[in-house]
Coordinates of C-alpha atoms and ligand atoms in Angstrom, one line a residue:
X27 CA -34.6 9.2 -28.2
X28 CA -32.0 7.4 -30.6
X29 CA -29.5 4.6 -29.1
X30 CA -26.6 6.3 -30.0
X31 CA -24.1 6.1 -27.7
X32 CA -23.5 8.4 -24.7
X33 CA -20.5 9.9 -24.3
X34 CA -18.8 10.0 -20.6
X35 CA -15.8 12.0 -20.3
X36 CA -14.7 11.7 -16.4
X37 CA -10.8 11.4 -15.5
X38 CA -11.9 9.7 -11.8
X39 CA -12.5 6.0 -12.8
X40 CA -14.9 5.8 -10.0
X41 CA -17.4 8.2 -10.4
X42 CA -17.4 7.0 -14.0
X43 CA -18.0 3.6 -12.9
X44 CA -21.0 4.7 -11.2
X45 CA -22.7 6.1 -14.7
X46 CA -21.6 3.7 -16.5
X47 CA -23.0 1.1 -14.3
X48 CA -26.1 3.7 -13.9
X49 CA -26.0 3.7 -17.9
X50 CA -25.9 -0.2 -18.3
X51 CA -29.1 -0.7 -16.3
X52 CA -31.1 1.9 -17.7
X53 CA -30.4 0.1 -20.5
X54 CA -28.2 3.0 -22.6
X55 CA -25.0 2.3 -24.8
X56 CA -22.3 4.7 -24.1
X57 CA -18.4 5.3 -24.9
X58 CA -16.4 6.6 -22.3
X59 CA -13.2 8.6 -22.3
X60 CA -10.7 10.3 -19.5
X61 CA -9.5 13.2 -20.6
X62 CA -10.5 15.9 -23.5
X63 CA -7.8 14.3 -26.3
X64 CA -9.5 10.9 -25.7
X65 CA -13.0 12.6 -26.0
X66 CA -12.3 14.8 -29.1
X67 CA -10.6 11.5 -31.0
X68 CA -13.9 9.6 -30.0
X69 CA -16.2 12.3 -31.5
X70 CA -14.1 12.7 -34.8
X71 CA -15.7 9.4 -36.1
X72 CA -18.9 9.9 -34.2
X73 CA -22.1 11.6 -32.9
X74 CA -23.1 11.9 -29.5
X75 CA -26.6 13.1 -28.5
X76 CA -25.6 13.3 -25.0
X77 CA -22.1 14.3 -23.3
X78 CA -21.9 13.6 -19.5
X79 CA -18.5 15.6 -18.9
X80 CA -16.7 15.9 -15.8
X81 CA -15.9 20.2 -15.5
X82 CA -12.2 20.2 -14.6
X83 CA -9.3 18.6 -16.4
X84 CA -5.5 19.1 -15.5
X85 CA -4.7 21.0 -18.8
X86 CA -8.3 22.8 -19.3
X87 CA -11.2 23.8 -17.7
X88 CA -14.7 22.9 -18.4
X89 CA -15.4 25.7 -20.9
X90 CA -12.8 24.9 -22.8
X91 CA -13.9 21.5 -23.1
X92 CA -17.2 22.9 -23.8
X93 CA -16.1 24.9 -26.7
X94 CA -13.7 21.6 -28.7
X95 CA -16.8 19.8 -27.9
X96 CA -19.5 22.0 -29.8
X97 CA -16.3 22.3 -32.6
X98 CA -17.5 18.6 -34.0
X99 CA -20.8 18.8 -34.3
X100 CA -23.5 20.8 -36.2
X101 CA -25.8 19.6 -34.2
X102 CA -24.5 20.2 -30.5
X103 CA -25.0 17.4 -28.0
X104 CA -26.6 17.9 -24.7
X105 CA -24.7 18.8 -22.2
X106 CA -24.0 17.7 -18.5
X107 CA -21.3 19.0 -16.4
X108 CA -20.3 17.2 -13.7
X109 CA -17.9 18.7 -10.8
X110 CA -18.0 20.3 -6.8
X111 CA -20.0 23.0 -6.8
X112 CA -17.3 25.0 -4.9
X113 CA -15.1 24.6 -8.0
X114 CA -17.4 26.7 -10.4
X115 CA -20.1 28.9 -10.0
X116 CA -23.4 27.8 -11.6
X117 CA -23.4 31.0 -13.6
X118 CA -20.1 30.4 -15.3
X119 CA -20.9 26.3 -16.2
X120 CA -24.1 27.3 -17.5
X121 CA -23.0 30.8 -18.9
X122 CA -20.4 27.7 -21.1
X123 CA -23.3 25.9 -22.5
X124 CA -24.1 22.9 -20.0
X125 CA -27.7 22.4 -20.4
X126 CA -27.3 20.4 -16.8
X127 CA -24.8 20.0 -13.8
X128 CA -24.0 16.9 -11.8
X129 CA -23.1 17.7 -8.4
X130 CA -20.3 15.6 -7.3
X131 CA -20.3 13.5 -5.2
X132 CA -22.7 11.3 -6.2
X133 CA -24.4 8.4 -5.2
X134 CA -25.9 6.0 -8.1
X135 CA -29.4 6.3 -7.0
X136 CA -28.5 10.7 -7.5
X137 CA -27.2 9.6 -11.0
X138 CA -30.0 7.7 -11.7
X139 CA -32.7 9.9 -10.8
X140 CA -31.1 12.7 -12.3
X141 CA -30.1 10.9 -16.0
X142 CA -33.9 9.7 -15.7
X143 CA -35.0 13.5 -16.1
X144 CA -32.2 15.0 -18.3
X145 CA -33.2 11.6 -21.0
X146 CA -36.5 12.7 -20.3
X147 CA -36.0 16.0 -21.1
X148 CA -33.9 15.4 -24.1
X149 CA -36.7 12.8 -25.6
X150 CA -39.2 15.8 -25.2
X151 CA -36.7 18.1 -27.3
X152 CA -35.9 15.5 -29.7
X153 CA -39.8 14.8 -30.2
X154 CA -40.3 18.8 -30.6
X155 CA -37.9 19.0 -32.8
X156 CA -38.8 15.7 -35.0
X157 CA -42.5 17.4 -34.6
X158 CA -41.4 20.6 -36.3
X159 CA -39.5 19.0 -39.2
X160 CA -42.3 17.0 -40.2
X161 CA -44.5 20.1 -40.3
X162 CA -42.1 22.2 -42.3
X163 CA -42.3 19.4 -44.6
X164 CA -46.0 19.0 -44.8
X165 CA -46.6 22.3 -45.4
X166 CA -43.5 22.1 -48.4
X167 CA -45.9 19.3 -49.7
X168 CA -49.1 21.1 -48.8
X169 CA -47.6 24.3 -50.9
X170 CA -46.3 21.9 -53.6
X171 CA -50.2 20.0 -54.2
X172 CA -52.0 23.2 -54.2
X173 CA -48.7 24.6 -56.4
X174 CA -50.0 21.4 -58.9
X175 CA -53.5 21.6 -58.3
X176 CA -53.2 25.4 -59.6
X177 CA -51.2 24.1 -62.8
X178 CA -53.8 21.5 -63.7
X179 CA -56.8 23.9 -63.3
X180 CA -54.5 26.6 -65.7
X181 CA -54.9 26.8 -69.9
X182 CA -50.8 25.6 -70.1
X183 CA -50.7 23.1 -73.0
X184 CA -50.1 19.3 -71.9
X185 CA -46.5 19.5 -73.4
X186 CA -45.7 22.0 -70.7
X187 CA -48.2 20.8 -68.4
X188 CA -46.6 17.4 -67.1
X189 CA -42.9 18.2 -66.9
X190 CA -44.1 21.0 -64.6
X191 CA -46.0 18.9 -62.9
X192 CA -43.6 15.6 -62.6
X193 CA -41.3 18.8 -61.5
X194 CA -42.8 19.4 -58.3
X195 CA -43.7 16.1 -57.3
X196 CA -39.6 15.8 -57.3
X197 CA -38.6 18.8 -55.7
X198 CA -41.9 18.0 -53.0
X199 CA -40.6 14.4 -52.3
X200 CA -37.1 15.6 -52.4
X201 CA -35.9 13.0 -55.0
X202 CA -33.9 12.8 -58.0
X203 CA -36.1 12.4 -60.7
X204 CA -39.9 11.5 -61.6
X205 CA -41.4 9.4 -64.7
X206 CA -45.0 9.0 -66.1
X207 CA -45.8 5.9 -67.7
X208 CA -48.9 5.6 -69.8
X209 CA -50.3 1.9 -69.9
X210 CA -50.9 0.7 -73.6
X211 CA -52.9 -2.8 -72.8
X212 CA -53.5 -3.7 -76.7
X213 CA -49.3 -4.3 -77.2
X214 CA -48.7 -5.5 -73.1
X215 CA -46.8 -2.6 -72.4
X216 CA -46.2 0.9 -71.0
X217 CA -44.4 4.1 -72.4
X218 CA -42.5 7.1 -70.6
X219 CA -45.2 10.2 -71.3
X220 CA -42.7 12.2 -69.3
X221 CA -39.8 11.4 -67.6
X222 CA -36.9 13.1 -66.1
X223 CA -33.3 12.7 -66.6
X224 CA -33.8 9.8 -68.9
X225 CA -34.5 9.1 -72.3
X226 CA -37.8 7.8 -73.4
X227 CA -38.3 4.0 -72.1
X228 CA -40.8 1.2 -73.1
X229 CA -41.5 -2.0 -70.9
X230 CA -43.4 -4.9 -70.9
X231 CA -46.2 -5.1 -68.3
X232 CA -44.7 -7.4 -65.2
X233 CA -41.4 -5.8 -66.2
X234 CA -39.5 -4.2 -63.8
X235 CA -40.7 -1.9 -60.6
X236 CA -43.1 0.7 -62.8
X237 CA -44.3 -2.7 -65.1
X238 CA -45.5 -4.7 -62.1
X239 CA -47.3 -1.7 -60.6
X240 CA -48.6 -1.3 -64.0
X241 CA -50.1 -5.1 -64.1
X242 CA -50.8 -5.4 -60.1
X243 CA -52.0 -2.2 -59.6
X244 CA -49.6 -2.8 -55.5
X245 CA -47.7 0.0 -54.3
X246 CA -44.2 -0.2 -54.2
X247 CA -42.0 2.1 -52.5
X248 CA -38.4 0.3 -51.5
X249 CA -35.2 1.3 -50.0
X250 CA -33.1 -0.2 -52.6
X251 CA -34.6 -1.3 -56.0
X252 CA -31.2 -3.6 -56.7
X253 CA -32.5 -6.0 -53.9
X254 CA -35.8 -6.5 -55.5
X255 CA -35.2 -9.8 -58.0
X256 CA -37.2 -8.9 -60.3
X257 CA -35.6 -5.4 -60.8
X258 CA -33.2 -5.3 -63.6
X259 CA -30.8 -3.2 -63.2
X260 CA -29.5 -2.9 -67.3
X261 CA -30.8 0.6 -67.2
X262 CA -28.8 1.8 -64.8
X263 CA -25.4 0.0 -65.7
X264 CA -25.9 1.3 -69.5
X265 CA -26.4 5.0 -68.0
X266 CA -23.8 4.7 -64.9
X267 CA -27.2 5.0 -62.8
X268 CA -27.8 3.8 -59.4
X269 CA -31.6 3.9 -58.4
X270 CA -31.9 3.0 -54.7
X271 CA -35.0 3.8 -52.9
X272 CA -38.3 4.0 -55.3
X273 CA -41.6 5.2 -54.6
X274 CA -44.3 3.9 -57.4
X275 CA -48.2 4.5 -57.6
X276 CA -50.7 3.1 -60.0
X277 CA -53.3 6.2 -61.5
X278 CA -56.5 5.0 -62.3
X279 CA -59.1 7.2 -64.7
X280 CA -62.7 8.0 -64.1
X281 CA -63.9 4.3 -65.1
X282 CA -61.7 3.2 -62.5
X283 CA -59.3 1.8 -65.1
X284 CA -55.3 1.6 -64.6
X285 CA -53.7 3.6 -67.2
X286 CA -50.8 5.0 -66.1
X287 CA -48.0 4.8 -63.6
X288 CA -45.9 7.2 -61.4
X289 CA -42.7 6.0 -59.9
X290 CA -40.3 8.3 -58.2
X291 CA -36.8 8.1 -58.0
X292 CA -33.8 8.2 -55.0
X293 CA -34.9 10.1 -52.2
X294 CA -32.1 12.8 -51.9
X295 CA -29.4 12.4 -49.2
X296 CA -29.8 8.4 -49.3
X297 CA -33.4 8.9 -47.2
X298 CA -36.2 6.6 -48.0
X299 CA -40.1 7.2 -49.0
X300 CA -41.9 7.5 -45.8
X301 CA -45.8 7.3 -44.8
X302 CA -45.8 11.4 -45.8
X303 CA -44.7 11.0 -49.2
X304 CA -47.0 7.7 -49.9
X305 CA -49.9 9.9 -48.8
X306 CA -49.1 13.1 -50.7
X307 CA -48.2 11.0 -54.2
X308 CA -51.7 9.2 -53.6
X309 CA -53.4 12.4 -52.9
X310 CA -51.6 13.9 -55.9
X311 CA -52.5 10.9 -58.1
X312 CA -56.0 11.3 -58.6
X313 CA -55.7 14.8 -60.2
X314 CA -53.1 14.0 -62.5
X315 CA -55.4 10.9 -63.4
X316 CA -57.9 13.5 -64.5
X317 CA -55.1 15.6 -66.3
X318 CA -53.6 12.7 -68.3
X319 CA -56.7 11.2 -69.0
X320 CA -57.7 14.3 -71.1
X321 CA -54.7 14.6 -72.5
X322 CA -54.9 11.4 -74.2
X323 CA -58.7 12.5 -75.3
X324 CA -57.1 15.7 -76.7
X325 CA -54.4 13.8 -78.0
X326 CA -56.6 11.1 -80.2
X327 CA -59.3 13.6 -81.3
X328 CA -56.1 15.7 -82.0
X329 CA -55.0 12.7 -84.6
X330 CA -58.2 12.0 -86.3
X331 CA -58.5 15.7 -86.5
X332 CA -55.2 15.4 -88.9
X333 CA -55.6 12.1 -90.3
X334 CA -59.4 13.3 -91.9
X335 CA -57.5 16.9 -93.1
X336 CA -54.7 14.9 -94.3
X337 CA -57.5 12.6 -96.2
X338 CA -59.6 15.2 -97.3
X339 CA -56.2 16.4 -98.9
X340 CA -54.9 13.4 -100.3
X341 CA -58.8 12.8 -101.9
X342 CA -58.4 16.0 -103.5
X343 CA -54.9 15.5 -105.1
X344 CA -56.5 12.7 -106.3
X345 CA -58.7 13.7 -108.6
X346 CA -56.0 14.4 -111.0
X347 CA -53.0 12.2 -111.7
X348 CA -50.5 14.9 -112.2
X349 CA -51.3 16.7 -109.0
X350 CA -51.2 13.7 -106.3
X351 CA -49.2 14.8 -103.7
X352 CA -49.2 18.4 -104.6
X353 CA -51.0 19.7 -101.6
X354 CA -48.7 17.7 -99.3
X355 CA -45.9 19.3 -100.9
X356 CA -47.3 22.9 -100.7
X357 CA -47.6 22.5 -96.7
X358 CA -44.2 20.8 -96.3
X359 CA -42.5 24.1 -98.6
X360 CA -45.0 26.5 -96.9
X361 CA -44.0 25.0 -92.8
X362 CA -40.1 25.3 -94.1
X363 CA -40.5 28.6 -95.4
X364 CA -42.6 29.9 -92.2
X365 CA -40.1 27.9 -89.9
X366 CA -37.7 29.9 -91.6
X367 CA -38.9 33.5 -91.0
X368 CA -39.5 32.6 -87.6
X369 CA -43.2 32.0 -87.8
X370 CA -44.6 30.6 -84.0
X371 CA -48.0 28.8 -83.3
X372 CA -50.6 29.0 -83.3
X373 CA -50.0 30.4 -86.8
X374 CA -47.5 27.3 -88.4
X375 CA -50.9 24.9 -88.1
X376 CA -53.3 27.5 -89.6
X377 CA -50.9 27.5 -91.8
X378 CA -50.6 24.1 -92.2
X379 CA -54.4 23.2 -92.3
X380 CA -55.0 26.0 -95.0
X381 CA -52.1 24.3 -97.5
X382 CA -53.2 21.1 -96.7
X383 CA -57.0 22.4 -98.0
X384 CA -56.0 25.4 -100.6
X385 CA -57.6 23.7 -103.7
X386 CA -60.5 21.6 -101.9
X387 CA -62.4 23.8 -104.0
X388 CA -61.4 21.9 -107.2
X389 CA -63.6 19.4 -106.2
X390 CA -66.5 22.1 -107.2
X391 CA -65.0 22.5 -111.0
X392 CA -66.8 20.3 -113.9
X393 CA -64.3 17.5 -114.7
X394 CA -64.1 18.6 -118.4
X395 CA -62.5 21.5 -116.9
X396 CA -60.1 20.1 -114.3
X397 CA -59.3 17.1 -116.1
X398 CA -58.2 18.7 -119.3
X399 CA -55.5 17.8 -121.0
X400 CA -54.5 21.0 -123.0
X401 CA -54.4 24.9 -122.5
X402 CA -57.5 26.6 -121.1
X403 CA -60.3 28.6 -122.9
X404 CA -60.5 32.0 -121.6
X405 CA -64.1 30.7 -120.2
X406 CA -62.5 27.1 -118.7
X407 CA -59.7 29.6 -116.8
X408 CA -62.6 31.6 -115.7
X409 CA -64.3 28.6 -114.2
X410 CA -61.1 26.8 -112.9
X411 CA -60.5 30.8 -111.2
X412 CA -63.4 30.2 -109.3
X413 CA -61.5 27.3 -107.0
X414 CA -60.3 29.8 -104.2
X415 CA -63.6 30.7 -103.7
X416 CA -65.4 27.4 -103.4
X417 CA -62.2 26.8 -101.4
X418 CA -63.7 29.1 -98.8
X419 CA -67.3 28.2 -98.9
X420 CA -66.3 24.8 -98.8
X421 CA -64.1 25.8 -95.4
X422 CA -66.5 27.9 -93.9
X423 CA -68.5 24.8 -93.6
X424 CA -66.1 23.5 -91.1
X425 CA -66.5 23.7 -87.1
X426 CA -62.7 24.5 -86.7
X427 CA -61.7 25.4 -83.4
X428 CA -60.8 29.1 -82.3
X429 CA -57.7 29.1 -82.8
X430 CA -58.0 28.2 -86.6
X431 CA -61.0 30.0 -87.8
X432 CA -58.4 32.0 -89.9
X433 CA -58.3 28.9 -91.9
X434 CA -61.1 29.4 -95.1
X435 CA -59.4 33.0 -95.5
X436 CA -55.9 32.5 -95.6
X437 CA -56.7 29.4 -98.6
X438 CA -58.9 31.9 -100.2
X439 CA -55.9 34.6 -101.1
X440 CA -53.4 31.7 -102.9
X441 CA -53.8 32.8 -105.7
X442 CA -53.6 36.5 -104.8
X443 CA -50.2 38.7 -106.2
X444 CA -48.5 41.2 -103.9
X445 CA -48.9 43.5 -106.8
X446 CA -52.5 43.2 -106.7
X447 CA -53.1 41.4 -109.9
X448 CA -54.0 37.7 -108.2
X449 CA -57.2 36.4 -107.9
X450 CA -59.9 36.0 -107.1
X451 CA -59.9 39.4 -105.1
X452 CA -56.9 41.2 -106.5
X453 CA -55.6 42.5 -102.8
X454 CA -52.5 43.9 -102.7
X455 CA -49.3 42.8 -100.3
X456 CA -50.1 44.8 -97.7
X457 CA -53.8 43.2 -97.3
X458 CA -52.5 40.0 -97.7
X459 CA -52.0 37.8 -94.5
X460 CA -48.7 36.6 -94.0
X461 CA -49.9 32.2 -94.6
X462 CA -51.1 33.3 -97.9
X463 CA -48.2 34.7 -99.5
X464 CA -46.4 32.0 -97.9
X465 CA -48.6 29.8 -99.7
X466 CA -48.7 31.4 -103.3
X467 CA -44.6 30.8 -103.4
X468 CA -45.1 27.4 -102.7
X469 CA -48.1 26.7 -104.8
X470 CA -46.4 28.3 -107.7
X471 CA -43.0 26.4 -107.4
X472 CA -44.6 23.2 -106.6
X473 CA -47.0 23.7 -110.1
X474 CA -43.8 24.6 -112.2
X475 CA -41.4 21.4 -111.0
X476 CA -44.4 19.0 -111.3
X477 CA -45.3 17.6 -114.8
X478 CA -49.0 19.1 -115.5
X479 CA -51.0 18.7 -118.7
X480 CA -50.8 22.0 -119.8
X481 CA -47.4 23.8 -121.0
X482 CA -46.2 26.3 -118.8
X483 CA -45.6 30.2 -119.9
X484 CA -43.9 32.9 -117.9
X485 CA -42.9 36.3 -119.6
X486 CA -43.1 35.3 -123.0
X487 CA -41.8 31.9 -122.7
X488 CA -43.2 28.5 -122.8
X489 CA -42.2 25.6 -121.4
X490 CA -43.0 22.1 -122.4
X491 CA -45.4 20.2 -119.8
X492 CA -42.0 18.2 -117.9
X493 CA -41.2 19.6 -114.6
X494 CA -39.4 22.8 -115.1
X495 CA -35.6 22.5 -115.0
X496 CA -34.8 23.9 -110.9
X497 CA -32.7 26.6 -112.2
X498 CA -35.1 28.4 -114.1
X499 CA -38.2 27.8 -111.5
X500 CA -35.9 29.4 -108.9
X501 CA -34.9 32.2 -111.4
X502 CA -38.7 32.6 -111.9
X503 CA -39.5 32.7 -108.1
X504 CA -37.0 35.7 -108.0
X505 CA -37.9 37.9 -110.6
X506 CA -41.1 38.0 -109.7
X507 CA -40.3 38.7 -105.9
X508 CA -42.3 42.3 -105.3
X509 CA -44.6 41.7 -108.2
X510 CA -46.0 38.2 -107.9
X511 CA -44.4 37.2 -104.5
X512 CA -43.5 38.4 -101.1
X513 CA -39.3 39.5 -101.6
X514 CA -39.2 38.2 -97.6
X515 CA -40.8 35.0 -98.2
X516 CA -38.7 34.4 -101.7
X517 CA -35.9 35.0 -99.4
X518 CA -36.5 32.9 -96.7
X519 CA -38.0 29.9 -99.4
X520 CA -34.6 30.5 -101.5
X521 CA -32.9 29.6 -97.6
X522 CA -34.7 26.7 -96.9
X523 CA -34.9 25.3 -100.6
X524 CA -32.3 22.6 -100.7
X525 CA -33.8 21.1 -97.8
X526 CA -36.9 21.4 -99.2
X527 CA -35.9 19.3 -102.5
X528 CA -34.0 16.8 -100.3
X529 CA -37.3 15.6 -98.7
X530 CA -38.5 14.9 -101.7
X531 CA -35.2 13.4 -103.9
X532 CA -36.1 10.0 -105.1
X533 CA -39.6 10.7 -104.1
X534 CA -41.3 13.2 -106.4
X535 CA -38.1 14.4 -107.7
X536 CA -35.6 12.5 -109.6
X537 CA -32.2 12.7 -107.5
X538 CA -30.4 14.0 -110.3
X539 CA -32.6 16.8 -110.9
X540 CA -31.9 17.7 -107.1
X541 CA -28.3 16.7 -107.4
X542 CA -26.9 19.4 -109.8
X543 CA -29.0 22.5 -108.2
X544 CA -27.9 21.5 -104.6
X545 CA -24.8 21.0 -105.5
X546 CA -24.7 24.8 -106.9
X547 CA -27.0 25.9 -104.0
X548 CA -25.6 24.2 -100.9
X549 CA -22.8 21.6 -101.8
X550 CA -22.4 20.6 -98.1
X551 CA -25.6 19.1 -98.3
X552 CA -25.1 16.5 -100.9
X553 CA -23.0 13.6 -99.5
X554 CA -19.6 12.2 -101.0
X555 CA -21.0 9.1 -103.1
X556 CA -23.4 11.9 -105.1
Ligands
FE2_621 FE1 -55.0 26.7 -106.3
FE2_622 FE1 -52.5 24.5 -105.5

C-alpha cells in the first residue's frame, strides 16, 4: 500500500490520540482533523486512501459525512467508522458506505489489531486492483503487437507501412509521438525514416538520445531527457517542445548489424516507460528490423532500377545531337499531363518507364537513316517507321515486374492517331490505351519546339528546322485534337503547359521564348522582374 497519508477525523482528542499513536508505531503517516469542515478542507488539496472517521458529529451524522467525503474523490477512500454501537445500527453505517466499524471504546491493542487487518485488507485490494490494470494493459499491447505483426505480414506499400506501424507503437505505449531513424555509417549519421509530429531530422552519431543509442547500441529509456547532459534540448526550444520521459531501442538486421533506431516520446499523463513497455518495444523491434531492412533492399534496387532506365534513356537521346534530352522531356510533359487528368499509380510509372523508353528502338535504325541531315526518302521514312516496333521487341526483352508489363505496348502505339491514321498499327482512339495518347501529344510538341535537322510541315506549311514559335505548336496541338490527338489529353496538356515550359526556361528553352506565351497563357506565373 502507498504512504499517503491517513486521514483521522475524530472530534474526542483522546480516542484520536490512541490511533494516532497506534498509527505512529505501525509506522503510517496520517493527517488528522476534528470535525467534517476541517476534514473536507484537508481533502481539497489531497488524497487519502484510508479515512478512519468517528460516526457522529454535532451538526451531521456519519452518512452525511460519508457522502462530502466520497464528493472529493474519484477514487473513494476506504472507509472506517468509528462510534458506540448503540448509536447506529450496523445496517445503517454499512448501508452509508463504511467498508469497516471501530467499536468505541477502544483500547490501543483493539486499534492495533484491528488497523493491522483493514491495511491488510486494503493492500490485497490495492494489489488486485494494480494486478488488473497491468493486464488490461498487456493485453492493449498484446492486441497492438499482433495488430503490427498482421501489418508487416500484409502487401501495404512501405510508405504506408511504417507510419502505421510507428502509429501503434504510440497509441500501445501511450505516448506522444514515435520516430524511426535509419543509421547511414558511411556520412556518421542517422535520418528520421518516419517520424511523428516532427519534421524530418538528421544527427550525428553520439548526438543526442536516438545518436548515442545509434553508436552504443544501450537502451535508454529516462524520466526526463532535459536532465541527461548530453541531451540538447534546441529542438524542442525552436518548436515550443518539451520531451520528458524517452524510451529508445537500437534495431539490428539479420547480420546482426545496428541500422536503425526507435525512440519514443513522453509517456502520456507525465507517466514514465516501465519494464512492460521495454519488453513489448524489444519484442516489437525485431520484426520491424525485418520490415525496414527490406524496405531499404526495395528501396536501392528500386533506384538502380531508375537510374539504368533513366541511362538507357539518356544513351538513346544521345545518339543524335538534336534529340538529347528529348525523352526526358516527353516523360516530364506526359507525368504533367496524366497528373492533370487525375491519372493514379500504378499507371503514372508505366507511364513513366514507357516515355522514358518510346524510341529505344532508334537504336535498331542504320545511322545513315537516323543521323540525316535533310528530309526523308519515302524508303528512309519507312525504315525510321519501323522504331515503334523495335521499341517493343527491344522491351519485351525486359523482366519488368507485374505491375509494368504494360510497358513494351503502351511505347509501341506513340506514334498511333486517334483517327486511325498513326503507325505502325493504325488503331483508332478507342483501342488506344490511355499512356499512349498521352505520349503521342507530348512527343509531337516536344519534336516541333526542339531544333531537328529536318524542316517541319503541318497542313501545307513548312517550317524552317528552329524550334517552332510556342504559339503556333499550341495552335497545331489543337487543331488536330480529335484527328491526331486525344481532345481530353490536348485539354488537360493545354492546362498544365505553362508549367510545363517553366521547368524547362533557361534550360532547353530560351526564357524569352517562354516569356511571351506565359505571359499570354498564365501571366500570374511569370514574376515581376520578367
Ligand atoms: Fe518515336
Ligand atoms: Fe519520340
Amino acid at each position: 500500500m502507498s504512504k499517503e497519508s491517513i486521514l483521522i477525523v475524530e472530534k474526542d482528542t483522546t480516542e484520536r490520540n490512541v490511533i494516532t499513536a497506534v498509527l505512529s508505531r505501525l509506522g503510517f503517516p496520517f493527517r488528522t482533523a476534528s470535525n467534517t469542515t476541517e476534514a473536507i478542507r484537508l481533502m481539497d488539496g489531497e488524497s487519502f486512501p484510508i479515512i478512519i472517521s468517528d460516526i457522529r458529529f454535532e451538526t451531521e451524522d456519519g452518512a452525511g459525512v460519508m457522502n462530502r467525503i466520497r464528493m472529493f474523490d474519484q477514487h473513494p477512500p476506504f472507509v472506517v467508522m468509528t462510534g458506540h454501537s448503540g448509536d447506529y445500527s450496523f445496517d445503517r453505517v454499512f448501508g452509508a458506505g463504511a467498508q469497516e466499524f471501530l467499536k468505541k471504546p477502544f483500547t490501543p491493542d483493539q486499534v492495533e489489531n484491528r488497523l493491522k487487518r483493514i491495511f491488510h485488507e486494503r493492500l490485497l485490494i490495492c494489489e488486485n486492483e494494480a494486478l488488473q490494470k497491468q493486464q488490461a494493459e498487456l493485453n492493449e499491447q498484446l492486441k497492438a503487437l499482433l495488430s503490427v505483426a498482421a501489418d508487416l505480414t500484409s502487401e501495404l506499400g512501405f510508405d504506408r507501412l511504417f507510419p502505421l506501424i510507428i502509429g501503434k507503437i504510440s497509441e500501445a505505449l501511450n505516448a506522444e509521438r514515435t520516430s524511426l531513424y535509419v543509421i547511414d555509417r558511411e556520412n556518421g549519421e542517422l535520418w528520421t525514416r518516419v517520424s511523428e509530429g516532427i519534421a524530418p531530422l538528421k544527427l550525428r552519431l553520439g548526438d543526442g538520445i536516438s545518436g548515442r543509442v545509434a553508436q552504443t547500441g544501450e537502451m535508454i529509456c529516462v524520466e526526463d531527457a532535459w536532465e541527461l547532459p548530453y541531451f540538447s534540448r534546441e529542438y524542442d526550444e525552436q518548436h515550443k517542445f518539451r520531451t520528458r520521459s524517452v524510451l529508445c531501442i537500437p534495431i539490428y538486421n539479420r547480420m546482426g548489424d545496428r541500422f536503425a533506431v526507435i525512440q519514443v516520446i513522453n509517456k502520456r499523463d507525465r507517466g514514465i516507460f516501465g519494464d512492460k513497455d521495454k519488453s513489448f518495444l524489444i519484442g516489437l523491434g525485431s520484426q520491424v528490423g525485418i520490415a525496414l531492412e527490406n524496405a531499404i533492399l526495395y528501396d536501392e534496387i528500386r533506384l538502380s532500377f531508375e537510374s539504368f532506365i533513366h541511362t538507357l534513356s539518356a544513351v538513346v537521346d544521345a545518339r543524335h545531337p538534336l534529340t538529347a534530352g528529348h525523352s526526358q522531356r516527353v516523360t516530364e510533359y506526359s507525368l504533367m499531363i496524366a497528373e492533370k487528368m487525375g491519372m493514379a499509380e500504378p499507371q503514372l510509372e508505366v507511364l513513366k518507364i514507357a516515355s522514358l523508353l518510346h524510341d529505344i528502338g532508334k537504336i535498331g535504325i542504320r545511322d545513315d537513316v537516323l543521323l540525316k541531315n535533310g528530309s526523308f526518302t519515302p524508303e528512309e521514312r519507312k525504315e525510321m517507321n519501323t522504331h515503334p516496333a523495335k521499341t517493343k521487341e527491344i522491351l519485351e526483352k525486359f523482366r519488368f515486374p507485374k505491375t509494368l508489363k504494360s510497358v513494351p505496348e503502351i511505347a509501341l502505339y506513340h506514334h498511333e492517331k486517334v483517327n486511325g491514321q498513326g503507325y505502325p498499327i493504325g488503331l483508332t482512339g478507342d483501342k488506344m490505351p490511355l499512356e499512349s495518347k498521352i505520349m503521342a501529344a507530348a512527343d509531337v510538341f516536344d519534336a516541333l519546339t526542339s531544333r531537328r535537322d529536318y524542316p517541319k510541315y503541318t497542313r501545307g506549311e513548312t517550317f524552317s528546322c528552329e524550334p517552332m514559335p510556342l504559339a503556333k505548336a499550341i495552335a497545331i496541338l489543337k487543331s488536330e485534337a480529335g484527328s491526331h490527338f486525344d481532345r481530353d489529353v490536348i485539354d488537360a496538356f493545354m492546362g498544365c503547359l505553362p508549367r510545363a515550359l517553366l521547368r524547362f526556361r533557361g534550360e532547353h528553352f530560351p526564357p524569352q521564348y517562354v516569356d511571351d506565351t506565359i505571359r499570354l497563357l498564365a501571366p500570374e506565373l511569370l514574376g515581376p522582374e520578367r
